[in-house]
Coordinates of C-alpha atoms in Angstrom, one line a residue:
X26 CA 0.0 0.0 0.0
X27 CA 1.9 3.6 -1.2
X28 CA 1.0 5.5 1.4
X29 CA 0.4 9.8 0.7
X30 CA 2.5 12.4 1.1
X31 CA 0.0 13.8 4.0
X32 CA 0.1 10.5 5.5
X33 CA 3.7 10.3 5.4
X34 CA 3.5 13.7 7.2
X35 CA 1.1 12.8 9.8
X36 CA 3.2 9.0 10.7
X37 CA 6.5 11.1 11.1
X38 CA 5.4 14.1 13.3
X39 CA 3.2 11.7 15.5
X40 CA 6.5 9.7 15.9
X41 CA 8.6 12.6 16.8
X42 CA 6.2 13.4 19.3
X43 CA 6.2 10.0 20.8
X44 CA 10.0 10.0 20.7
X45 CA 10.0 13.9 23.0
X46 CA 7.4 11.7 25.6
X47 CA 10.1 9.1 25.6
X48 CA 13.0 11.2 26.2
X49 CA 11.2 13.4 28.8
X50 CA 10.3 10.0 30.8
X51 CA 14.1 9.0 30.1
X52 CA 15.4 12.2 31.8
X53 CA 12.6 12.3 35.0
X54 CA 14.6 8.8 35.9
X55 CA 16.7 9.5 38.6
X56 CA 20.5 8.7 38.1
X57 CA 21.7 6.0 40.8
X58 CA 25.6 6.0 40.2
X59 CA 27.8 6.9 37.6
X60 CA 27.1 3.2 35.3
X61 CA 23.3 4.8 35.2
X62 CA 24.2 8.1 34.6
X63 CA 25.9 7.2 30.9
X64 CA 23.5 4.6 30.0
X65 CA 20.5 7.9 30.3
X66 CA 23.0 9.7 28.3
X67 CA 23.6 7.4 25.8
X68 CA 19.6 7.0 25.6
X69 CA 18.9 10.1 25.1
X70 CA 21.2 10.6 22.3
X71 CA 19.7 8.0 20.1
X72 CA 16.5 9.5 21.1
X73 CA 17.5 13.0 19.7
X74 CA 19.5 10.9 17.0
X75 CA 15.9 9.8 15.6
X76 CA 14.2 12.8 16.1
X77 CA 16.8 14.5 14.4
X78 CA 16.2 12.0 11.2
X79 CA 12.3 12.0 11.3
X80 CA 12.6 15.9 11.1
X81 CA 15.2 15.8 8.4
X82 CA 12.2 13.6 6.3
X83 CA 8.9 16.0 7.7
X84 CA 11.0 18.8 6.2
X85 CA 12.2 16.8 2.8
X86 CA 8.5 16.4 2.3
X87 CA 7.7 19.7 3.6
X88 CA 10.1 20.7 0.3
X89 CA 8.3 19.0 -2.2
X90 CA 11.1 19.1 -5.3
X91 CA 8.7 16.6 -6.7
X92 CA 5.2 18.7 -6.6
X93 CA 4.0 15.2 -5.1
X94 CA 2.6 17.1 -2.1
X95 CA 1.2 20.5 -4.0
X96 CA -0.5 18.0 -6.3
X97 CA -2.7 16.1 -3.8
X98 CA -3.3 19.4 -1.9
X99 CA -5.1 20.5 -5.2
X100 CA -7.0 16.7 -5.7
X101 CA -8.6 18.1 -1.9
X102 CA -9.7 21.0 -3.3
X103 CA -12.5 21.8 -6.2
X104 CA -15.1 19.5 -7.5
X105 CA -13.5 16.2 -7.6
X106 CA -12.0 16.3 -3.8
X107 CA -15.2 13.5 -3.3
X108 CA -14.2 11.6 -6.5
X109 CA -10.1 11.7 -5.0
X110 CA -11.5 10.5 -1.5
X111 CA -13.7 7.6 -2.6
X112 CA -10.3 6.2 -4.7
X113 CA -8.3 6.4 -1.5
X114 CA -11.2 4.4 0.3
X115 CA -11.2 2.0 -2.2
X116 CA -7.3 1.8 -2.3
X117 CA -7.5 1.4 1.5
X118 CA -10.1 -1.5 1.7
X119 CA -8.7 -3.5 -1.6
X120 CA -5.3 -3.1 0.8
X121 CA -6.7 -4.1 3.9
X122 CA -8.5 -7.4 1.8
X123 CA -5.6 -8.6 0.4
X124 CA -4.1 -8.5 3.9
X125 CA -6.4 -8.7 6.6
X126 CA -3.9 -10.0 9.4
X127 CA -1.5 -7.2 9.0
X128 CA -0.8 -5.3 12.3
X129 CA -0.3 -1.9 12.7
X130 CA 2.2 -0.5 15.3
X131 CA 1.5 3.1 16.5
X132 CA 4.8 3.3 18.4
X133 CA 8.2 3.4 18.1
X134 CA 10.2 0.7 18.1
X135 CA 12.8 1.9 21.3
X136 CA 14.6 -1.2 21.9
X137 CA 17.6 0.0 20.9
X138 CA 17.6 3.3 22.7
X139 CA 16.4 2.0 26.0
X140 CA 19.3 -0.9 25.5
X141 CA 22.5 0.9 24.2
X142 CA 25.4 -0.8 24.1
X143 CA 28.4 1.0 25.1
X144 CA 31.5 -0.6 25.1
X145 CA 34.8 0.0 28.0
X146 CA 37.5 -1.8 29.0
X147 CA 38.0 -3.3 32.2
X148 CA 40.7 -0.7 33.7
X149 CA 38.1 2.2 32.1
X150 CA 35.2 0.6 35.1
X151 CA 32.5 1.9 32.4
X152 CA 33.8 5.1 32.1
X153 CA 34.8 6.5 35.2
X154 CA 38.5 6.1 34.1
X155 CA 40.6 6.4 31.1
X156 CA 43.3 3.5 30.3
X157 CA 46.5 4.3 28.8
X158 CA 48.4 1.3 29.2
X159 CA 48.7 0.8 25.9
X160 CA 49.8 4.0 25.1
X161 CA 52.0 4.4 28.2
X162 CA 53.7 0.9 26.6
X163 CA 54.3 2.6 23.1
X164 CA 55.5 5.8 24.9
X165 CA 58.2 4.5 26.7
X166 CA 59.7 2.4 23.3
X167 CA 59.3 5.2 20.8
X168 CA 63.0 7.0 20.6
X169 CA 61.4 10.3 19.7
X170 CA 59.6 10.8 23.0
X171 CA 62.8 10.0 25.0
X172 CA 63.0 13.9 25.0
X173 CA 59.5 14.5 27.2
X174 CA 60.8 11.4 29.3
X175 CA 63.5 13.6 30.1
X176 CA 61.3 16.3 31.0
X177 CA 59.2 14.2 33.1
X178 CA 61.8 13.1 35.1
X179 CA 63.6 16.2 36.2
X180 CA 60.4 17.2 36.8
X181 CA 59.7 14.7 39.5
X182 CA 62.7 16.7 41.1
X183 CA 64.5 13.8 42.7
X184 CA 68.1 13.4 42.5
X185 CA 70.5 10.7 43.3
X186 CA 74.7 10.5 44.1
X187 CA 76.8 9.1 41.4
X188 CA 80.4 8.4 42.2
X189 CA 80.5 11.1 44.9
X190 CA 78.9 13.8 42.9
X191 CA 75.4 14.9 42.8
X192 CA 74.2 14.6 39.7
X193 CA 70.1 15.3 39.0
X194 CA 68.9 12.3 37.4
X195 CA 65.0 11.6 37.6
X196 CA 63.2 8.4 38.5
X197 CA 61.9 6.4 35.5
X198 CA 58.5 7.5 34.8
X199 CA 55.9 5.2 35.7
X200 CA 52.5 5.3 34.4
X201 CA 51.3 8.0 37.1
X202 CA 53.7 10.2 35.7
X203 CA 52.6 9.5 32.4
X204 CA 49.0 10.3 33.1
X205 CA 49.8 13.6 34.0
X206 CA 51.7 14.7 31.5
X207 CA 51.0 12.8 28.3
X208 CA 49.6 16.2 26.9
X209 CA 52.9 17.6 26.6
X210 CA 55.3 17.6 23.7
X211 CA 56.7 20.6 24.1
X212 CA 60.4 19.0 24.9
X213 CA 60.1 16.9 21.9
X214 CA 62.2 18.7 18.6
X215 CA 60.0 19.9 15.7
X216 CA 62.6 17.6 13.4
X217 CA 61.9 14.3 14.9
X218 CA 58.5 14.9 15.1
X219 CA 58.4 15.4 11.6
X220 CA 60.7 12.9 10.5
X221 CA 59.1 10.0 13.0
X222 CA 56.5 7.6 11.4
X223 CA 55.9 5.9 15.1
X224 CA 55.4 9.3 16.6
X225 CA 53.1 10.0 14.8
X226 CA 50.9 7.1 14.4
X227 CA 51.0 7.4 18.2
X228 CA 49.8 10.7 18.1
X229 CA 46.9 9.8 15.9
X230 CA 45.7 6.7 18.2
X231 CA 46.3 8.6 21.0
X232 CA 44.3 11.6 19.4
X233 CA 41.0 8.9 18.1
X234 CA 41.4 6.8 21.2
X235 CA 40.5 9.9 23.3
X236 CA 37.7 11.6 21.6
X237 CA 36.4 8.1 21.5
X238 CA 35.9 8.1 25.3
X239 CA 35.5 11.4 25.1
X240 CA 32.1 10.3 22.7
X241 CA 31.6 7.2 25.1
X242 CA 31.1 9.6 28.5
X243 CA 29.0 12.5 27.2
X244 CA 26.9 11.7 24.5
X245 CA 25.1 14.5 24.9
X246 CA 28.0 16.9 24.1
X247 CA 28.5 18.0 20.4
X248 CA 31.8 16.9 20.1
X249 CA 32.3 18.2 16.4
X250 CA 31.6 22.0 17.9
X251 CA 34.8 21.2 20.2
X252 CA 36.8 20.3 17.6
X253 CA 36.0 23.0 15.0
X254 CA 36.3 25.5 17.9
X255 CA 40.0 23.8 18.5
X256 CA 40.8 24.3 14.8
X257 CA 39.8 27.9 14.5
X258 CA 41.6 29.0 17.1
X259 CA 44.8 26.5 15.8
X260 CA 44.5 28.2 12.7
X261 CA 44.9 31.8 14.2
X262 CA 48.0 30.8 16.5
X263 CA 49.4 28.6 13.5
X264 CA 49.3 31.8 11.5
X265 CA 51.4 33.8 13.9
X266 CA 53.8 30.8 14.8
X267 CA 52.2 30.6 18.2
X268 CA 51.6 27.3 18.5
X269 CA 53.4 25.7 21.6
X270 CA 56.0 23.2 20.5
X271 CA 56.4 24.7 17.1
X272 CA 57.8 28.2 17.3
X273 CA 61.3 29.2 15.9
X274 CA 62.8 29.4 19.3
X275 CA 62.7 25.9 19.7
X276 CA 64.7 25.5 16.7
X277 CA 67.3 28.0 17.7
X278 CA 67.6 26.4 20.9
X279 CA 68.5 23.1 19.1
X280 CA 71.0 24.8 17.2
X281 CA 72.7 26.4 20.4
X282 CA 72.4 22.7 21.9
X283 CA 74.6 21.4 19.0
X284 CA 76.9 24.1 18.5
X285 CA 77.5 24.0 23.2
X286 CA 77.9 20.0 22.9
X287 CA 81.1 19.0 22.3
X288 CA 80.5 15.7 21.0
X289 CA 77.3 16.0 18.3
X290 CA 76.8 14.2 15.2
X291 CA 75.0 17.0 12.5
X292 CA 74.4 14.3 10.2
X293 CA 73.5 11.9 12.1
X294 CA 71.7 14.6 14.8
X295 CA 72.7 13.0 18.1
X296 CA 74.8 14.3 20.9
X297 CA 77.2 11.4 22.8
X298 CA 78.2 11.9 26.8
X299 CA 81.6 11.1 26.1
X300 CA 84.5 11.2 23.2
X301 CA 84.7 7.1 23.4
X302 CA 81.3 6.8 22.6
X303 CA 81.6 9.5 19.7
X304 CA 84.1 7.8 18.3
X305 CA 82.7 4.5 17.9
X306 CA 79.9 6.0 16.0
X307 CA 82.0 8.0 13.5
X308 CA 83.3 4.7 12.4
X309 CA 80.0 2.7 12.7
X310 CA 77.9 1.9 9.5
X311 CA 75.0 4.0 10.2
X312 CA 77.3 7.0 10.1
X313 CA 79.2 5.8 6.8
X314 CA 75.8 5.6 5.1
X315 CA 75.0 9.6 6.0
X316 CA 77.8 10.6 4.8
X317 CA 77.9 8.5 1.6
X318 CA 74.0 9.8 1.3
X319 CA 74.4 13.5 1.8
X320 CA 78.1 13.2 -0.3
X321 CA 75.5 11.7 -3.3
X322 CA 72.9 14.6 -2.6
X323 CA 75.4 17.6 -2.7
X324 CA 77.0 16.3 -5.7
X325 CA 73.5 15.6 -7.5
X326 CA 72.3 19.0 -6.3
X327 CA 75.0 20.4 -8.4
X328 CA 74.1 18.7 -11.6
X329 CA 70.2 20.0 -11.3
X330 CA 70.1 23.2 -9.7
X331 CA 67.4 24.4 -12.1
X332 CA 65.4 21.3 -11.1
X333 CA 65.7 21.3 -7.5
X334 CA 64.6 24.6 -6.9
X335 CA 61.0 23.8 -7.7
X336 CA 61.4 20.3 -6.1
X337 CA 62.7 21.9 -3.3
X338 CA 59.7 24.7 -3.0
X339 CA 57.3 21.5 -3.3
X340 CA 58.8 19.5 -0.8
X341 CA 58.8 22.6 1.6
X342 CA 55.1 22.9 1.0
X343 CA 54.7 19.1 2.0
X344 CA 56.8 19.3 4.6
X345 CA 54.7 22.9 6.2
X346 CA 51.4 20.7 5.3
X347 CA 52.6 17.6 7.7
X348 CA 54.0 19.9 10.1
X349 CA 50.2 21.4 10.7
X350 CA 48.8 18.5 10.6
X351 CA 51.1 17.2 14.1
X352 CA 51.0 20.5 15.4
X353 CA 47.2 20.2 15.4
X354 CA 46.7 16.7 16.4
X355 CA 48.8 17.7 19.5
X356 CA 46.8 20.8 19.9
X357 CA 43.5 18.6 20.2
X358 CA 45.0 16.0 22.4
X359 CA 45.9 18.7 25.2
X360 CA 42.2 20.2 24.7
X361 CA 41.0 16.9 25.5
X362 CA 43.2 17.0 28.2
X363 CA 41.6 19.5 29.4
X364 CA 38.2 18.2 29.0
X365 CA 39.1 14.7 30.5
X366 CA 40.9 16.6 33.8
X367 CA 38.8 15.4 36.6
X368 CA 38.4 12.0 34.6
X369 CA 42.9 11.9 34.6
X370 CA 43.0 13.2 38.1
X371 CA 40.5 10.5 39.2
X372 CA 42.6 7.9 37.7
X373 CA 45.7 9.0 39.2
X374 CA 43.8 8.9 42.5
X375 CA 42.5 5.5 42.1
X376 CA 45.6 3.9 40.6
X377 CA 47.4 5.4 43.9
X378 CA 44.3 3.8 46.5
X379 CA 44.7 0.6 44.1
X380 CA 48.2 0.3 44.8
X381 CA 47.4 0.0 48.8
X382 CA 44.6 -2.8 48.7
X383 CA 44.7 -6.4 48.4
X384 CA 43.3 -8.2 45.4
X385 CA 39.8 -9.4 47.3
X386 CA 39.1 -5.7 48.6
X387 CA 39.0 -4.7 44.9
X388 CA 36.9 -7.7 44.3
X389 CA 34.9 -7.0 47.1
X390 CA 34.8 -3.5 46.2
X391 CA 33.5 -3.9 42.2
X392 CA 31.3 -6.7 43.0
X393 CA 29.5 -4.6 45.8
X394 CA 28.8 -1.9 42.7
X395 CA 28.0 -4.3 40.2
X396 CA 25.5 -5.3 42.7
X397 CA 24.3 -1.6 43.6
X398 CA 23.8 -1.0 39.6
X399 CA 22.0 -4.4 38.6
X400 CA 19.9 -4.8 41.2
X401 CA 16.3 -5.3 40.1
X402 CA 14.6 -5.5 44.0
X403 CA 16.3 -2.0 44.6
X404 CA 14.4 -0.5 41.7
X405 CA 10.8 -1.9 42.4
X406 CA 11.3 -0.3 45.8
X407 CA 12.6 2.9 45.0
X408 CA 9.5 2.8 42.1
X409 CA 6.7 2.0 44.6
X410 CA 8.0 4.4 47.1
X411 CA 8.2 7.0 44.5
X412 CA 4.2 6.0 43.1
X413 CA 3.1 6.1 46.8
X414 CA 4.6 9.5 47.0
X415 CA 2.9 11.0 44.5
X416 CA -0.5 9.2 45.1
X417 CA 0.0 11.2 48.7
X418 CA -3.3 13.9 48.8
X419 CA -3.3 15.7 52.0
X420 CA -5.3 19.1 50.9
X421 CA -6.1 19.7 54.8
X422 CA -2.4 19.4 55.6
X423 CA -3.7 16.9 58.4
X424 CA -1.0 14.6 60.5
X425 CA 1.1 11.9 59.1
X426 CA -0.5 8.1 60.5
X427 CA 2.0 5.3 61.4
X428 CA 1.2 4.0 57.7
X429 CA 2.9 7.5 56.5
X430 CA -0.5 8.2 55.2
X431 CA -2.9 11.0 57.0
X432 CA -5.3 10.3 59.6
X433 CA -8.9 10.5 59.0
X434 CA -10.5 14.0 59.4
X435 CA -12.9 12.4 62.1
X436 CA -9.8 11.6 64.2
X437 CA -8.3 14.7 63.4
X438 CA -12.0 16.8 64.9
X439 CA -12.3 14.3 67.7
X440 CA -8.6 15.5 69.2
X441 CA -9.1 18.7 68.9
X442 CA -6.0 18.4 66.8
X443 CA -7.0 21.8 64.7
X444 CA -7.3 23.9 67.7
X445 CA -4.0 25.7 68.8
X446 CA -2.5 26.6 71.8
X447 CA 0.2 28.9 72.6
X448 CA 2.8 29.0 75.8
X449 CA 4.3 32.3 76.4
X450 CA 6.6 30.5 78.7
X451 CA 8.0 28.1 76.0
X452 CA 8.7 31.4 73.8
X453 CA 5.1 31.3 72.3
X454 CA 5.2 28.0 70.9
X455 CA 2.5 26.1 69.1
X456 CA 1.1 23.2 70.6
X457 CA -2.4 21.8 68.5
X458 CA -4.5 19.6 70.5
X459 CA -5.3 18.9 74.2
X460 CA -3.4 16.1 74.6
X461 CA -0.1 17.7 73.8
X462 CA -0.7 20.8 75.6
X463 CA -0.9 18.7 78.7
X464 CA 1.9 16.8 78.2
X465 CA 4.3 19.9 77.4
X466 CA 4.0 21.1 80.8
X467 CA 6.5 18.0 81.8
X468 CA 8.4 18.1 78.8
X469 CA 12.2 20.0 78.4
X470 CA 10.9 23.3 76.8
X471 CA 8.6 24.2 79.3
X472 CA 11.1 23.2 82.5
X473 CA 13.5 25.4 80.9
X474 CA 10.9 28.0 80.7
X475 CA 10.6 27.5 84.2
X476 CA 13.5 27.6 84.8
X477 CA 14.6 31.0 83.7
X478 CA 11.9 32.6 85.7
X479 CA 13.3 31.1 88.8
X480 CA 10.0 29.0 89.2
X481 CA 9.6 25.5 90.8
X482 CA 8.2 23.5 88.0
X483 CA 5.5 21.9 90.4
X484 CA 1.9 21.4 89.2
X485 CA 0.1 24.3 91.0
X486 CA 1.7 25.6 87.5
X487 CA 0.2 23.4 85.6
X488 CA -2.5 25.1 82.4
X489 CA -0.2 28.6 83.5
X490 CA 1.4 30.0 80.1
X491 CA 1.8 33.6 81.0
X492 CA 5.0 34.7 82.3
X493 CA 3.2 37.4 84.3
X494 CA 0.6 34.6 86.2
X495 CA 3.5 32.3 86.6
X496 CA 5.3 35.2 88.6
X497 CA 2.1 36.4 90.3
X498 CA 0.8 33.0 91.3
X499 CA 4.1 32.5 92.7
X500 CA 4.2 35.5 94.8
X501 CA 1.0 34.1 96.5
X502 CA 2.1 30.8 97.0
X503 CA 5.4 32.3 99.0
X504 CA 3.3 34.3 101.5
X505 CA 1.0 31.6 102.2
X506 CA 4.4 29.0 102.1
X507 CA 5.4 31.4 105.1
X508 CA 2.0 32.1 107.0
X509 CA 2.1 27.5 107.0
X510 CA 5.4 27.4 108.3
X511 CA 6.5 26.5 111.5
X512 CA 8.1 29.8 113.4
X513 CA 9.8 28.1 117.3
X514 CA 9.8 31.7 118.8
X515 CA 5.6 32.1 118.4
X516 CA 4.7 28.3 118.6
X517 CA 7.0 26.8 120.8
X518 CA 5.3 26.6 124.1
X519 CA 6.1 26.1 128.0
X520 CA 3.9 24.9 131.0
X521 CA 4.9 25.1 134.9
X522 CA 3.5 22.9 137.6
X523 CA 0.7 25.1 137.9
X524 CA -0.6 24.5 134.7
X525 CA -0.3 27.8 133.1
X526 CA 0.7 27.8 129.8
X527 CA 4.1 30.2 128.6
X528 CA 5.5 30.3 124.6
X529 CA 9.3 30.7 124.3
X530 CA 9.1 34.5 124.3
X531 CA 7.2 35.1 127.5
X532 CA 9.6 32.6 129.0
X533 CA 12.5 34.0 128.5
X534 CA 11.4 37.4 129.3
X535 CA 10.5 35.9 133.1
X536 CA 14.0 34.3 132.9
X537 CA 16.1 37.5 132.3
X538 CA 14.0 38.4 135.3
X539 CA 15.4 36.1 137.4
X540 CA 11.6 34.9 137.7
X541 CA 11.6 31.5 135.9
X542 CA 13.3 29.6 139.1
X543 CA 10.2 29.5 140.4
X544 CA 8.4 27.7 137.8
X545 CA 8.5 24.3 136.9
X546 CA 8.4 24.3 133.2
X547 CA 7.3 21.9 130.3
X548 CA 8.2 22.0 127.3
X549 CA 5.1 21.6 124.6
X550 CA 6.0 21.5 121.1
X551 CA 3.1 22.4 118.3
X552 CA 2.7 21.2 115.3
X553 CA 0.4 22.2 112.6
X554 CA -1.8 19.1 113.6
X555 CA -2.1 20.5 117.2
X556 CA 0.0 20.4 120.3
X557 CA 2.5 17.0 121.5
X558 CA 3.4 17.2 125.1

């Protein structure tokens, strides 16, 4: 069945729209770790892949070069748009006759997006690292890098005693020196860069093997805008000779280096340590042959001077052309240095925590994350908690149950739990409902409230949540505290054999009289139930 142009239309912008649902319900998922974090990126990306494609169709169609559209526009319009609708009916029903059992799918088929498969390495732990072992391995046996080796090294700043004198030699680099400076190839000489086939074959890989994982990591990032970004700005600095590695003081500086060394081989471009050493290679064969080669090339050059002019400008060109080409590949590699930092630094750091753990912790370790990303229970859960959530309606704002869920509104009335009640003492705080109004009067706040005032928390206090009662009723309870007490000079009491009855006061009034001899006397003690002889 050929479907129309309309209907072609229709299939694609329904599909695109279908395709935005799916990537909005990709990016509401919440990110566990960093494994889950990729795999939404890299779903995304072939969501907007296929919406970029269906769009690329709408507005091929949309074009019309054909006149395919414009003409069934006009077959719509004027007196035969029935006579065009009845053939499409019957074109529909003939279709649908001749296959009566075929099935229609009105969504997109998202297996692959919501199943990408991205591909690490072991050492790269999906991502999270970058692994350069390879490269570390081709590094270290490439002659022409022996120059940032060099550089490494006395960076590391260590230094060790030869024969008595101190002499600065560095370590040998390891691979955690290489990881932080493998972006560097500034020591390197612009000659053996351009005369090295493995150098630059490593510069390539190294170059590809980067914005791979670079592409791996974020595929949400348009990578190509990076790197056309990268070349304009190469393009300005190439222009002025301000590309690092490549200016004309790094040639000089080679030239100075072979003109201070004593023993250095022009032809041959090497420097020896010692005249032994320098003689041996002036007699060995790879010196014989540079000098039989540039013996041939001076006496040809004489012969076709006319010749090697031009030959000589079109080399030159080839030569400058190369030369941009390595200058730029390095250029790229350090701006993907510079993307990849925290991913390098990371490394570093893990390689160093490796390097302190036994083989099961790291089993331990990865298995305990494989576990965190693949488990299936984990998920459910986190989805049911997330659907009871947002099932959660509470429009009275009424209090959370045991179940997490709010209690009934009948509950809610028969507490009292939406009438408030305020305690000046406990710096107005709110307390809603009787129940907990009573019980703050034993609880920390209000004791401390208590407290400050220089109040006994007792419960003649108790329903009291003005400062100023607190203070008055206090007041009161003192003097009446004091009218209860017992006072020995008023209530203390004395009998003599007579039966008349003294307190302490009267008594010892008589006995500064010299009066009390006479008297028998009893002492009676009161209490406040009455008087104990």
């Amino acid at each position: 069945m050929s479907s129309t142009v309309l209907e072609q239309l229709r299939a694609e912008q329904e599909e695109i729209e279908m395709l935005e649902r799916a990537i909005v319900a990709t990016l509401s998922e919440k990110s566990r770790n960093h494994r889950s974090r990729i795999l939404h990126g890299h779903k995304v990306s072939i969501l907007l892949n296929e919406v970029a494609k269906h769009s690329k169709h709408v507005k091929e169609l949309y074009d019309d070069e054909d006149n395919i559209f414009a003409e069934e526009t006009d077959n719509m319009r004027g007196r035969a748009v029935f006579t065009s609708f009845y053939e499409q009916l019957k074109s529909v029903r003939s279709f649908h006759r001749k296959y009566p059992n075929s099935i229609v799918s009105h969504e997109p088929n998202l297996e692959e997006a919501l199943h990408p498969n991205v591909q690490f390495s072991g050492d790269e732990r999906f991502g999270k690292y970058v692994d350069l072992n390879e490269f570390f391995t081709r590094f270290v046996n490439i002659p022409e890098l022996k120059w940032q080796a060099l550089k490494t090294q006395k960076a590391l700043g260590s230094r060790s005693v030869i024969k008595g004198k101190q002499k600065s030699v560095g370590p040998p680099i390891d691979y955690l020196a290489y990881l932080a400076s493998f972006a560097d190839f500034s020591a390197i000489p612009t000659a053996q860069k351009t005369q090295s086939m493995p150098y630059q074959q490593y510069l390539t890989d190294l170059k590809e093997y980067l914005l791979g994982f670079y592409r791996r990591t974020q595929p949400l990032v348009d990578l190509d805008d990076v790197i056309a970004e990268t070349s304009a700005k190469f393009e300005k600095q190439w222009a002025l000779h301000e590309v690092a590695g490549w200016d004309v003081n790094q040639e000089s500086d080679t030239k100075d280096y072979s003109k201070s060394c004593k023993h250095f081989c022009k032809l041959c471009n090497k420097a020896f340590g010692s005249a032994g050493v320098y003689d041996g290679h002036l007699k060995g064969k790879k010196h014989k042959k540079a000098v039989a080669a540039n013996t041939a090339i001076s006496s040809m050059s004489n012969g076709a001077a006319s010749n090697g002019a031009k030959l000589r400008k079109d080399t030159k060109m080839v030569v400058e052309a190369k030369q941009k080409s390595i200058a730029f590949d390095e250029v790229l590699i350090r701006r993907m240095y510079e993307l990849l930092t925290e991913v390098v630094q990371g490394t570093i750091s893990y390689l160093e925590l490796k390097q302190t753990r036994t083989h099961e912790e790291l089993q331990a370790e990865i298995e305990e994350e494989d576990e965190g990303t693949f488990s299936d229970v984990d998920v459910e859960n986190e989805n049911e908690e997330d659907e009871e959530e947002e099932q959660l309606y509470n429009p009275l704002n009424l209090p959370i149950g045991w179940d997490g869920k709010p209690i009934p509104y009948w509950l809610y009335k028969l507490h009292g739990l939406g009438v408030e009640y305020k305690c000046e003492i406990c710096g107005n705080h709110s307390y809603w409902g009787r129940r907990a109004f009573d019980r703050h009067f034993q609880e920390w706040r209000h004791a401390f409230g208590m407290r400050c005032l220089k109040i006994p928390n007792t419960k003649h206090f108790h329903d009291i949540t003005l400062m100023r009662d607190a203070i008055q009723l206090y007041e009161k309870l003192k003097d009446q505290i004091d009218a209860e007490s017992w006072n020995a000079a008023n209530e203390e009491e004395f009998e003599d054999s007579e039966g008349n009855v003294l307190n302490r006061k009267t008594f010892e009034d008589l006995a500064r009289q010299e009066l009390a001899s006479q008297f028998t006397f009893i002492i009676l003690t009161q209490t406040r139930t009455g008087a104990v002889r």
